[in-house]
Coordinates of C-alpha atoms and ligand atoms in Angstrom, one line a residue:
Chain I
M1 CA -45.9 -18.3 22.2
K2 CA -43.4 -21.4 23.0
M3 CA -40.0 -19.6 24.4
S4 CA -37.5 -23.0 24.6
S5 CA -34.1 -22.6 26.1
N6 CA -32.5 -22.4 22.6
E7 CA -34.4 -19.7 21.5
Y8 CA -32.4 -16.3 21.2
D9 CA -33.2 -13.2 20.2
A10 CA -30.1 -12.5 18.7
V11 CA -26.7 -15.2 18.1
I12 CA -23.2 -13.9 17.7
I13 CA -21.1 -15.9 15.6
G14 CA -17.8 -15.3 17.8
A15 CA -16.3 -13.6 20.8
G16 CA -14.1 -11.2 18.8
I17 CA -13.8 -8.0 20.0
G18 CA -16.8 -6.7 17.8
G19 CA -19.2 -9.6 18.6
L20 CA -18.7 -9.0 22.2
V21 CA -19.2 -5.2 22.6
C22 CA -22.1 -6.3 20.2
G23 CA -23.7 -8.4 22.6
C24 CA -23.3 -6.3 25.9
Y25 CA -25.1 -3.9 24.0
L26 CA -27.8 -6.1 22.7
A27 CA -27.9 -7.7 26.2
K28 CA -28.3 -4.6 27.9
A29 CA -31.1 -3.6 26.1
G30 CA -32.7 -6.5 27.4
M31 CA -32.4 -9.1 24.5
K32 CA -32.1 -12.7 25.0
V33 CA -28.6 -13.0 23.4
L34 CA -26.4 -15.6 22.5
I35 CA -23.0 -15.9 21.6
A36 CA -20.9 -19.0 20.4
E37 CA -17.3 -18.8 19.9
Q38 CA -15.1 -21.8 18.4
H39 CA -12.1 -21.0 20.8
N40 CA -11.8 -21.8 24.5
K41 CA -11.4 -18.2 25.4
P42 CA -12.9 -15.0 24.2
G43 CA -11.2 -12.2 22.4
G44 CA -10.7 -13.7 19.0
Y45 CA -7.0 -12.2 18.0
C46 CA -7.3 -10.3 21.0
T47 CA -5.8 -12.8 23.6
S48 CA -2.8 -13.9 25.6
F49 CA -1.3 -17.0 26.5
K50 CA 0.9 -18.4 29.2
R51 CA 4.4 -19.8 28.8
G52 CA 5.9 -21.1 32.4
N53 CA 6.1 -17.5 34.3
F54 CA 5.6 -15.2 31.4
T55 CA 2.4 -14.0 29.7
F56 CA 2.1 -13.1 26.2
D57 CA -0.3 -11.0 24.1
A58 CA -1.2 -13.6 20.8
A59 CA -1.6 -10.2 18.7
P60 CA -2.9 -6.9 19.7
H61 CA -0.7 -5.3 21.9
C62 CA -2.3 -2.2 22.7
F63 CA -5.2 -0.2 21.5
G64 CA -6.2 3.1 20.5
S65 CA -9.4 5.6 20.8
Y66 CA -9.1 5.8 24.4
R67 CA -9.0 9.7 25.5
E68 CA -11.9 11.6 26.9
G69 CA -14.7 11.7 24.2
G70 CA -13.2 8.7 21.7
M71 CA -14.8 5.8 20.8
L72 CA -13.7 3.2 23.0
R73 CA -13.8 5.2 25.8
K74 CA -17.5 5.6 25.0
I75 CA -18.5 2.2 24.6
F76 CA -16.3 1.1 27.5
S77 CA -18.4 3.5 29.4
D78 CA -21.6 3.0 28.2
I79 CA -21.4 -0.7 29.1
G80 CA -20.0 0.3 32.7
I81 CA -16.2 -1.3 32.1
D82 CA -14.1 1.9 32.3
K83 CA -13.9 1.8 35.7
K84 CA -13.4 -1.5 36.2
L85 CA -10.1 -1.8 33.8
N86 CA -6.7 -0.7 34.8
V87 CA -5.8 1.2 31.5
I88 CA -2.1 2.0 31.5
R89 CA -0.9 4.1 28.3
A90 CA 2.4 4.7 27.2
N91 CA 4.4 7.6 26.5
P92 CA 5.3 8.1 23.6
S93 CA 2.9 5.5 22.7
D94 CA 4.9 4.8 19.5
I95 CA 8.7 5.7 18.3
I96 CA 10.0 5.2 15.0
I97 CA 13.5 4.7 14.4
T98 CA 15.1 5.0 10.8
P99 CA 19.1 5.2 10.5
N100 CA 19.1 8.8 11.0
Y101 CA 15.7 9.6 13.1
K102 CA 14.2 8.2 16.2
I103 CA 11.0 10.2 16.4
N104 CA 8.3 9.5 19.2
I105 CA 4.6 10.1 18.9
W106 CA 4.2 11.2 22.3
N107 CA 0.7 11.3 24.3
N108 CA 0.7 15.3 24.0
M109 CA -0.5 16.1 20.3
E110 CA 2.1 19.6 20.4
E111 CA 5.4 17.5 21.5
T112 CA 4.6 15.1 18.9
I113 CA 4.9 18.1 16.4
E114 CA 7.6 19.3 18.0
D115 CA 9.4 16.1 18.0
F116 CA 8.9 16.3 14.0
S117 CA 10.0 19.9 13.6
Q118 CA 12.9 19.5 15.3
H119 CA 14.5 17.1 12.9
F120 CA 12.5 18.7 9.9
P121 CA 12.4 22.3 10.6
D122 CA 11.2 24.0 7.3
Y123 CA 8.3 21.7 7.4
R124 CA 7.0 22.8 11.3
D125 CA 3.5 25.3 9.8
K126 CA 3.0 22.3 7.4
I127 CA 3.4 19.2 9.8
K128 CA 1.3 20.9 12.1
Q129 CA -1.7 21.7 9.4
L130 CA -1.4 17.9 8.6
F131 CA -1.6 16.7 12.3
Y132 CA -4.4 18.7 13.1
L133 CA -6.3 17.8 9.8
L134 CA -5.7 14.2 10.7
V135 CA -7.5 14.9 14.2
D136 CA -10.4 17.0 13.1
T137 CA -13.4 15.7 14.6
N138 CA -16.0 17.1 11.7
P139 CA -16.9 13.9 9.6
S140 CA -17.5 16.0 6.9
S141 CA -13.6 17.1 6.0
F142 CA -12.6 13.3 6.9
S143 CA -15.3 12.2 4.1
N144 CA -12.9 14.0 1.5
F145 CA -10.3 11.2 1.7
R146 CA -12.5 8.2 0.6
N147 CA -11.2 8.2 -2.7
I148 CA -7.4 9.1 -2.4
T149 CA -4.6 7.7 -1.0
F150 CA -2.5 8.2 2.2
R151 CA 0.3 9.3 -0.2
D152 CA -2.3 12.0 -1.9
L153 CA -3.2 13.3 1.3
L154 CA 0.9 13.4 2.3
N155 CA 1.6 15.1 -1.2
Y156 CA -0.8 18.1 -0.7
Y157 CA 0.9 18.7 2.1
L158 CA 4.6 17.9 1.8
K159 CA 7.3 18.3 -0.4
N160 CA 10.6 16.3 1.4
E161 CA 10.3 12.8 0.7
I162 CA 12.0 11.5 3.7
L163 CA 9.5 13.3 6.2
K164 CA 6.8 11.7 4.1
E165 CA 7.9 8.3 4.1
I166 CA 8.6 8.8 7.8
I167 CA 5.3 9.4 8.2
A168 CA 3.9 6.4 6.2
L169 CA 6.3 3.9 7.7
P170 CA 4.3 2.8 10.9
L171 CA 1.4 2.2 8.8
L172 CA 3.4 -0.1 6.9
A173 CA 4.5 -1.8 10.1
I174 CA 0.8 -1.8 11.3
I175 CA -1.4 -2.6 8.0
G176 CA 1.8 -3.5 5.5
L177 CA 0.6 -1.4 2.9
P178 CA 2.7 1.4 1.6
S179 CA 1.2 5.1 1.7
S180 CA 0.3 4.9 -2.0
K181 CA -1.6 2.1 -1.5
I182 CA -3.5 2.7 1.9
S183 CA -6.8 4.6 1.9
A184 CA -6.0 8.2 3.2
F185 CA -9.6 7.3 4.8
V186 CA -7.4 4.6 7.0
G187 CA -4.5 6.3 7.3
A188 CA -5.8 9.0 8.9
K189 CA -8.2 7.1 10.9
L190 CA -5.1 5.1 11.8
Y191 CA -2.9 8.3 12.6
S192 CA -6.0 9.8 14.3
E193 CA -6.8 6.7 16.6
F194 CA -4.3 4.3 17.1
L195 CA -0.8 6.4 17.1
F196 CA -1.7 9.9 18.3
D197 CA -4.5 8.1 20.7
G198 CA -2.7 5.2 21.2
G199 CA -0.7 3.1 23.8
Y200 CA -3.5 2.1 25.7
Y201 CA -2.7 -1.0 27.3
P202 CA -5.2 -3.1 30.2
A203 CA -2.8 -4.2 33.6
G204 CA -2.5 -7.8 33.0
G205 CA -2.5 -8.3 29.5
M206 CA -5.0 -7.7 26.4
Q207 CA -6.8 -10.8 27.5
V208 CA -8.5 -8.8 30.4
L209 CA -10.7 -7.0 27.5
P210 CA -12.6 -9.4 26.1
D211 CA -12.7 -11.3 29.9
T212 CA -13.7 -8.2 31.4
L213 CA -16.4 -7.3 28.3
A214 CA -17.5 -11.8 28.5
M215 CA -18.2 -10.9 32.2
T216 CA -19.9 -7.9 31.5
F217 CA -22.0 -9.7 28.7
I218 CA -23.2 -12.4 31.1
K219 CA -24.2 -9.9 33.9
F220 CA -26.6 -8.4 31.2
G221 CA -28.4 -11.6 31.2
G222 CA -25.9 -12.6 27.9
E223 CA -25.1 -16.5 27.5
L224 CA -21.1 -17.1 26.2
R225 CA -20.6 -20.9 25.0
L226 CA -17.0 -21.6 24.1
S227 CA -15.8 -24.2 22.3
C228 CA -18.4 -24.0 20.1
L229 CA -18.1 -23.8 16.7
V230 CA -21.1 -22.7 14.3
N231 CA -21.5 -24.7 11.2
K232 CA -24.3 -23.0 9.1
I233 CA -26.9 -20.3 9.7
I234 CA -30.1 -21.6 8.8
V235 CA -32.5 -18.8 6.6
K236 CA -36.1 -19.4 5.3
D237 CA -37.3 -17.2 2.9
N238 CA -34.2 -15.3 2.7
K239 CA -34.4 -14.5 6.3
V240 CA -32.9 -15.8 9.3
K241 CA -33.8 -18.3 11.6
G242 CA -30.8 -19.7 13.8
I243 CA -27.4 -21.3 13.4
I244 CA -26.6 -24.8 13.0
L245 CA -23.6 -26.1 15.9
E246 CA -21.8 -29.3 15.9
K247 CA -23.8 -32.4 15.8
N248 CA -26.9 -30.8 14.5
E249 CA -27.7 -28.9 17.4
I250 CA -30.1 -25.9 16.2
I251 CA -30.3 -22.9 17.9
Q252 CA -33.8 -20.5 16.9
S253 CA -33.0 -16.9 16.6
K254 CA -34.6 -13.9 15.1
Y255 CA -31.5 -12.2 14.1
V256 CA -28.0 -13.4 13.7
I257 CA -25.0 -11.7 13.8
S258 CA -21.4 -12.6 12.2
N259 CA -18.6 -11.7 13.7
C260 CA -16.7 -13.7 12.0
D261 CA -14.3 -14.4 8.7
A262 CA -16.4 -12.7 6.0
R263 CA -15.8 -15.5 3.3
Q264 CA -16.5 -17.9 6.0
T265 CA -19.8 -16.3 6.7
F266 CA -21.0 -16.2 3.1
L267 CA -19.5 -19.1 1.0
K268 CA -19.7 -21.7 4.6
L269 CA -22.2 -20.8 6.8
L270 CA -24.7 -19.1 4.8
G271 CA -23.4 -21.2 1.2
R272 CA -23.2 -19.9 -2.2
K273 CA -27.1 -20.5 -3.6
L274 CA -28.1 -18.0 -1.0
I275 CA -25.8 -15.0 -2.3
T276 CA -26.4 -12.9 -5.1
D277 CA -24.2 -13.0 -7.9
D278 CA -23.2 -9.7 -7.6
F279 CA -22.5 -10.3 -4.1
Y280 CA -20.5 -13.2 -5.0
N281 CA -18.6 -11.7 -7.8
K282 CA -18.1 -9.1 -5.3
L283 CA -16.8 -11.4 -2.4
I284 CA -14.2 -13.2 -4.1
S285 CA -13.1 -10.3 -6.0
M286 CA -12.0 -8.6 -2.5
I287 CA -8.5 -8.7 -1.5
P288 CA -7.7 -9.6 2.8
S289 CA -5.5 -7.8 4.6
M290 CA -1.4 -8.8 5.0
S291 CA -1.5 -11.2 8.2
N292 CA 1.6 -11.2 10.4
F293 CA 4.9 -13.0 11.9
I294 CA 5.2 -12.8 15.4
L295 CA 8.0 -13.8 18.1
Y296 CA 7.3 -14.1 21.3
L297 CA 10.9 -13.8 23.5
G298 CA 10.9 -14.8 27.4
L299 CA 13.6 -12.6 29.3
D300 CA 16.1 -13.3 32.1
K301 CA 16.0 -11.0 35.3
N302 CA 19.2 -9.7 33.8
F303 CA 17.8 -8.1 30.4
Q304 CA 18.6 -4.2 30.3
T305 CA 17.9 -2.0 27.6
S306 CA 17.6 1.4 27.1
L307 CA 14.2 1.2 25.1
K308 CA 11.0 2.4 26.1
T309 CA 9.1 -0.5 27.6
G310 CA 5.4 -0.9 26.9
S311 CA 6.1 1.9 23.4
A312 CA 5.5 0.5 19.9
H313 CA 8.9 0.6 18.2
Y314 CA 8.8 0.8 14.2
F315 CA 12.7 0.4 13.2
F316 CA 13.5 0.1 9.4
N317 CA 16.5 0.4 7.6
H318 CA 15.4 2.5 4.8
Y319 CA 13.2 4.8 4.0
S320 CA 10.9 3.3 1.3
S321 CA 7.5 1.5 2.1
E322 CA 7.0 0.9 -1.7
F323 CA 10.3 -1.1 -1.6
A324 CA 10.1 -3.1 1.3
Y325 CA 5.8 -3.7 0.4
K326 CA 7.0 -5.2 -2.5
F327 CA 9.4 -8.0 -0.6
V328 CA 7.3 -8.3 2.5
K329 CA 4.5 -9.5 0.0
K330 CA 6.4 -12.3 -1.1
G331 CA 7.7 -12.7 2.5
D332 CA 11.7 -11.7 2.1
F333 CA 11.8 -10.1 5.5
K334 CA 15.5 -9.2 5.2
K335 CA 14.6 -7.0 2.0
Y336 CA 11.8 -5.5 4.3
G337 CA 14.2 -4.3 6.3
G338 CA 12.2 -3.4 9.2
F339 CA 9.7 -4.9 12.0
A340 CA 7.8 -3.6 15.2
F341 CA 8.7 -4.8 19.0
R342 CA 7.5 -3.7 22.2
V343 CA 9.6 -4.7 25.8
S344 CA 6.5 -5.3 28.1
H345 CA 5.5 -2.8 30.6
D346 CA 8.0 -5.1 33.1
K347 CA 10.5 -5.6 31.2
S348 CA 10.3 -9.7 31.2
S349 CA 9.3 -10.2 27.6
I350 CA 9.1 -8.8 24.2
Y351 CA 7.0 -9.0 21.3
A352 CA 8.2 -7.9 17.9
G353 CA 6.5 -8.8 14.4
M354 CA 6.0 -7.7 10.8
P355 CA 3.6 -8.2 8.0
A356 CA 3.6 -11.5 6.5
P357 CA 2.1 -13.2 3.3
F358 CA -0.3 -16.1 4.3
K359 CA 1.7 -19.0 2.5
N360 CA -0.2 -22.4 3.8
K361 CA 0.6 -24.5 6.5
I362 CA 3.2 -26.7 4.8
F363 CA 5.3 -23.8 4.0
W364 CA 5.2 -22.8 7.4
G365 CA 6.2 -25.9 8.9
N366 CA 9.2 -25.3 7.1
N367 CA 10.5 -22.3 7.7
K368 CA 8.9 -20.8 10.8
Y369 CA 12.0 -21.7 12.8
H370 CA 14.1 -20.4 10.5
V371 CA 12.1 -17.2 9.8
M372 CA 12.3 -16.6 14.1
N373 CA 16.0 -17.0 14.1
A374 CA 16.9 -14.7 11.7
F375 CA 14.3 -12.3 13.0
I376 CA 16.3 -12.1 16.3
D377 CA 19.3 -12.1 14.5
R378 CA 18.2 -8.9 13.1
I379 CA 16.4 -7.0 16.3
E380 CA 20.3 -8.1 18.0
K381 CA 22.0 -6.2 14.7
Y382 CA 20.1 -3.1 15.3
I383 CA 18.9 -2.3 18.1
M384 CA 19.6 -4.8 21.0
P385 CA 22.9 -6.2 20.9
D386 CA 23.0 -9.2 23.1
L387 CA 19.7 -10.0 23.6
S388 CA 19.9 -13.6 22.8
K389 CA 22.2 -14.1 26.0
H390 CA 19.2 -13.4 27.7
I391 CA 16.1 -15.5 25.7
I392 CA 15.0 -18.2 27.8
Y393 CA 11.8 -18.5 26.0
K394 CA 11.0 -18.0 22.4
D395 CA 8.3 -18.8 20.2
A396 CA 6.7 -17.6 17.0
A397 CA 3.2 -17.2 15.5
T398 CA 3.3 -17.4 11.5
P399 CA 0.0 -16.3 9.4
Y400 CA -1.0 -19.9 9.5
T401 CA -1.3 -19.7 13.7
M402 CA -3.5 -16.5 13.0
Y403 CA -5.7 -18.4 10.7
R404 CA -5.8 -21.7 13.1
Y405 CA -7.1 -20.0 15.9
T406 CA -9.1 -17.1 14.8
L407 CA -10.4 -18.7 11.6
N408 CA -9.6 -15.4 10.0
Y409 CA -9.0 -15.9 6.0
R410 CA -5.1 -16.4 5.0
G411 CA -4.9 -15.1 9.1
A412 CA -5.8 -11.2 7.5
A413 CA -4.8 -9.3 10.5
Y414 CA -7.0 -6.4 9.4
G415 CA -9.7 -8.2 7.5
W416 CA -10.1 -6.6 4.3
L417 CA -7.1 -4.7 2.9
S418 CA -7.7 -0.9 3.2
V419 CA -7.3 0.2 -0.5
P420 CA -9.5 3.4 -1.3
S421 CA -11.7 0.4 -3.2
Q422 CA -12.6 -1.7 -0.4
L423 CA -13.4 0.8 2.1
I424 CA -17.5 1.3 3.2
I425 CA -19.7 -1.4 1.5
P426 CA -22.6 -1.6 3.3
E427 CA -23.5 -4.9 2.3
F428 CA -20.2 -6.3 4.0
K429 CA -22.2 -4.5 7.2
K430 CA -25.6 -5.7 6.7
P431 CA -26.2 -7.9 3.9
P432 CA -29.4 -6.5 1.8
F433 CA -30.2 -10.4 0.6
I434 CA -31.0 -11.9 3.8
K435 CA -33.0 -10.3 6.1
N436 CA -32.3 -9.8 9.8
L437 CA -28.6 -10.7 9.0
Y438 CA -25.7 -8.2 10.0
M439 CA -21.9 -8.6 10.1
V440 CA -20.3 -7.0 13.2
G441 CA -16.0 -6.7 13.4
H442 CA -13.0 -6.0 10.9
W443 CA -14.3 -7.6 7.7
T444 CA -17.1 -5.3 7.7
T445 CA -15.0 -2.7 5.8
Y446 CA -16.3 -0.3 8.4
G447 CA -13.5 -0.4 11.0
I448 CA -10.2 -2.1 12.2
G449 CA -8.1 -3.0 14.9
I450 CA -9.4 -2.9 18.4
S451 CA -11.4 0.0 18.4
G452 CA -12.9 -0.1 14.9
A453 CA -14.0 -3.6 15.8
A454 CA -16.1 -1.9 18.6
Y455 CA -17.1 0.8 16.8
V456 CA -18.9 -1.1 14.4
G457 CA -20.3 -3.9 17.3
Y458 CA -21.6 -1.0 18.8
D459 CA -23.2 0.9 15.7
T460 CA -24.7 -2.6 14.5
A461 CA -26.8 -3.1 18.2
K462 CA -27.5 0.6 18.3
L463 CA -29.1 -0.3 14.5
I464 CA -30.9 -3.6 15.5
S465 CA -32.1 -2.7 18.8
K466 CA -33.9 0.3 17.0
N467 CA -35.3 -2.3 14.3
N468 CA -36.4 -4.4 17.0
D469 CA -38.3 -1.5 18.9
R470 CA -40.0 -0.8 15.7
Q471 CA -40.7 -4.4 14.8
N472 CA -42.0 -5.0 18.2
N473 CA -43.7 -1.8 18.4
K474 CA -45.9 -2.7 15.0
N475 CA -47.1 -5.9 16.3
L476 CA -48.4 -3.7 19.6
I477 CA -50.5 -2.0 17.3
I478 CA -51.6 -4.8 15.0
Chain K
M1 CA -37.5 14.6 -14.5
I2 CA -37.6 13.7 -10.9
D3 CA -39.8 15.3 -9.0
K4 CA -38.1 17.0 -5.5
K5 CA -40.5 15.3 -2.7
V6 CA -39.4 11.9 -4.4
L7 CA -36.0 13.1 -4.1
E8 CA -36.8 13.9 -0.9
N9 CA -38.6 10.8 0.3
E10 CA -35.7 8.7 -1.0
I11 CA -33.0 10.2 0.2
K12 CA -34.6 10.1 3.8
E13 CA -35.2 6.8 3.8
I14 CA -30.9 6.1 3.1
I15 CA -30.8 8.8 5.8
S16 CA -33.0 6.2 8.1
D17 CA -31.4 3.4 7.2
V18 CA -27.4 4.3 7.6
S19 CA -28.5 6.5 10.9
G20 CA -30.9 3.8 12.5
Y21 CA -33.3 7.1 13.1
N22 CA -37.2 7.0 11.9
L23 CA -38.0 8.9 8.9
E24 CA -40.3 11.3 11.2
E25 CA -37.0 12.2 13.0
I26 CA -35.4 13.2 10.2
K27 CA -36.8 16.9 9.2
P28 CA -35.6 18.5 5.9
N29 CA -33.4 20.6 8.1
T30 CA -32.2 18.3 11.1
N31 CA -28.3 18.8 11.6
L32 CA -27.3 15.0 10.2
I33 CA -23.9 15.6 12.4
N34 CA -25.3 16.6 16.1
E35 CA -28.6 15.5 15.9
L36 CA -28.3 12.3 14.0
E37 CA -24.7 11.1 14.7
I38 CA -23.7 11.0 11.5
D39 CA -19.6 10.2 12.1
S40 CA -17.3 10.2 9.1
I41 CA -17.5 6.8 8.0
K42 CA -21.8 7.5 8.1
A43 CA -21.3 10.5 6.1
I44 CA -19.5 8.6 3.7
E45 CA -22.0 5.6 3.8
I46 CA -24.5 8.4 2.7
T47 CA -22.7 9.7 0.1
V48 CA -21.9 6.0 -1.7
A49 CA -25.8 4.9 -1.4
I50 CA -26.7 8.2 -2.7
E51 CA -24.5 7.6 -5.6
K52 CA -25.5 4.3 -6.4
K53 CA -29.1 4.8 -6.5
Y54 CA -28.7 8.0 -8.8
K55 CA -25.8 7.0 -11.0
I56 CA -23.7 9.7 -9.8
S57 CA -20.6 10.7 -8.3
V58 CA -20.4 13.5 -5.6
R59 CA -17.0 15.3 -5.9
D60 CA -15.2 15.3 -3.0
E61 CA -15.2 19.4 -2.3
D62 CA -19.4 18.7 -2.4
V63 CA -19.6 16.4 0.5
P64 CA -18.5 18.7 3.4
K65 CA -21.3 20.9 1.8
I66 CA -24.2 18.1 3.3
V67 CA -25.2 19.4 6.7
T68 CA -29.3 18.6 6.2
L69 CA -31.9 16.5 4.5
T70 CA -32.6 19.4 2.4
D71 CA -28.6 20.4 1.3
A72 CA -28.8 16.6 -0.1
V73 CA -31.6 16.7 -2.1
E74 CA -30.5 20.0 -3.5
L75 CA -27.3 18.4 -4.2
V76 CA -29.0 15.5 -5.8
Y77 CA -31.2 17.0 -7.8
G78 CA -28.8 19.3 -9.4
M79 CA -26.7 17.3 -10.7
L80 CA -29.5 14.6 -12.1
N81 CA -30.9 18.1 -13.7
Q82 CA -27.2 18.2 -15.0
K83 CA -26.7 14.7 -16.2
G84 CA -30.5 15.0 -17.7
N85 CA -29.2 17.9 -20.1
Ligands
FAD1 C1 -0.6 -9.4 14.8 C2 -1.8 -8.8 14.8 C3 -1.5 -8.1 15.7 C4 -2.4 -6.6 16.1 N1 -2.1 -5.7 16.8 C5 -3.4 -4.9 16.9 C6 -3.2 -3.9 17.7 O1 -2.0 -3.8 18.7 N2 -4.1 -2.8 18.3 C7 -5.1 -3.1 17.4 O2 -5.8 -2.4 18.0 N3 -5.5 -4.3 16.3 C8 -4.7 -5.1 16.2 N4 -5.2 -5.9 15.5 C9 -5.7 -5.8 15.1 C10 -7.0 -6.4 15.6 O3 -6.3 -7.8 16.3 C11 -8.2 -6.8 14.9 O4 -8.5 -6.1 13.7 C12 -9.2 -7.0 15.9 O5 -8.9 -7.7 16.9 C13 -10.7 -8.0 15.2 O6 -11.7 -8.3 15.8 P1 -13.0 -9.1 15.3 O7 -14.1 -9.2 16.5 O8 -13.3 -8.1 14.1 O9 -13.0 -10.3 15.0 P2 -11.7 -11.7 15.6 O10 -10.9 -11.2 16.8 O11 -11.1 -12.4 14.1 O12 -12.4 -12.4 16.3 C14 -13.3 -13.6 15.4 C15 -14.2 -14.4 16.3 O13 -14.8 -15.5 15.4 C16 -14.4 -16.9 16.3 N5 -15.1 -17.8 15.2 C17 -14.9 -17.8 13.8 N6 -15.2 -18.5 13.2 C18 -16.2 -19.1 13.9 C19 -17.1 -20.4 14.2 N7 -17.6 -20.9 12.7 N8 -17.9 -20.2 15.1 C20 -18.1 -20.2 16.4 N9 -16.7 -18.6 16.2 C21 -16.1 -18.3 15.1 C22 -12.8 -16.4 15.9 O14 -12.4 -17.4 16.6 C23 -12.6 -15.7 16.8 O15 -12.7 -15.5 18.1 C24 -3.8 -7.0 15.3 C25 -4.0 -8.1 14.5 C26 -3.3 -9.2 14.6 C27 -3.1 -10.4 13.7

């Protein structure tokens, strides 16, 4: 058989965490793999950028699921990068601040339970039961959460409205949904994999993660092409044949794995004609997750704070995720009444964010600076008086920025919206109507965030390797 | 009425698809969680696939009862019988 240099076993569209992890496993298994990434650096959302002496994390600012036995730890050790990375962990990883409470999520679960129980002594036993249920590792007990909301789950254990809201607020800050909307399964996973086992950070910045993955991928024999936009997926007889790049460059491949936005994958790269009516109707009815408005502040050397550096803080001036959701959806950030922020470990910068609706380029062109300055005012008013005196650099990313760098539909931060009806839909991971096409990453309905995207990358690579072995064996017998 | 053996093969196929394990590796009493790496996401995936195929809806409290292929077959068989009546 002719093996020209542009024929691959697998091509992966996008070097997000999902694509990189999938690529590492496939290349390690001996397959010839190409990753084509449109941006000039790997990572997707998980990147950092430099401005003067400051390094800012663009979007994700920490990761979870890295305990001994955690999914991300398993993946990093499988591909041999756990020892190469210098992972630091904030303790507490997360801090919830409201007008009357300041509650820490510690690295140690018992301490976290103690913190909550000190504020809500009547609920000590229930809090303990609930939190241990959230970290239960038995798959079947988790499966019970598939059809219900996180609110249903909280109602089952707790009566105190304030306590329920305090538990719901970090999820609102992260995903942009109130407990009455968010899937109980996703809410539980966020608690077990991102809050109770969260706060991990690669020394040097978030970009270190994709950079290390990319280097490992190349070491395993993989090929990574940056600034390389994929325009089409080639399909013949309902089977993928490869991809088309700019200038009509054709790359042939047995498997195509898309790490990019689902709508782009199906409507643009494949095209309406190649997808079934049922799937098309499903696709256009799906709702994406909320985007984010992110503030990046570079600070002078005199900046001091009593707040814990490296920890994620969730500040809210109320106890109603329902109310806040209504307003943030419309872009009324003042009434949303909250934000998330982190002072960098070295105290040189601040990352702060809030969920935000997509709107469009023109809207953000007109409103970015106003929203940014009002945001700084609120941080100053509520938690850091004098902050503006110490700012030497400021900039912000709007939902449009999120879209522009990653091509994620409407700058969605976590793929599809995490409501029960959009959980685990197999067609989004392995579309049944096109052979040898797979999806990885947060648009699959199988996992969100860095650890979720990595999980899907790992799992899909495993399925492809098994499938490939099976086909090769068949060929051998014939 | 559907034959139990047919049902077993069909459900085995679903489990094979979801887990990536070959059909031969899935025995009636293989523990899905410990031996086939079925995690919470895959448990849901299998449940959803079964519901779709047989147009039934598995009650949440029944999901934890599915530990092996046989358990899944019995559950679906029971539900289909009820439906038929
Ligand atoms: C502001 C913000 C904060 C977040 N904070 C956290 C956090 O603290 N912790 C956490 O775990 N998660 C966080 N998340 C979520 C997390 O970033 C994502 O869920 C995860 O990174 C998704 O990874 P992915 O591999 O699915 O996709 P992406 O990161 O979106 O990667 C997709 C890649 O595909 C490329 N691509 C797209 N189209 C094409 C094309 N046609 N050709 C070639 N390449 C293409 C893109 O350039 C991109 O590199 C945050 C998200 C946002 C937006």
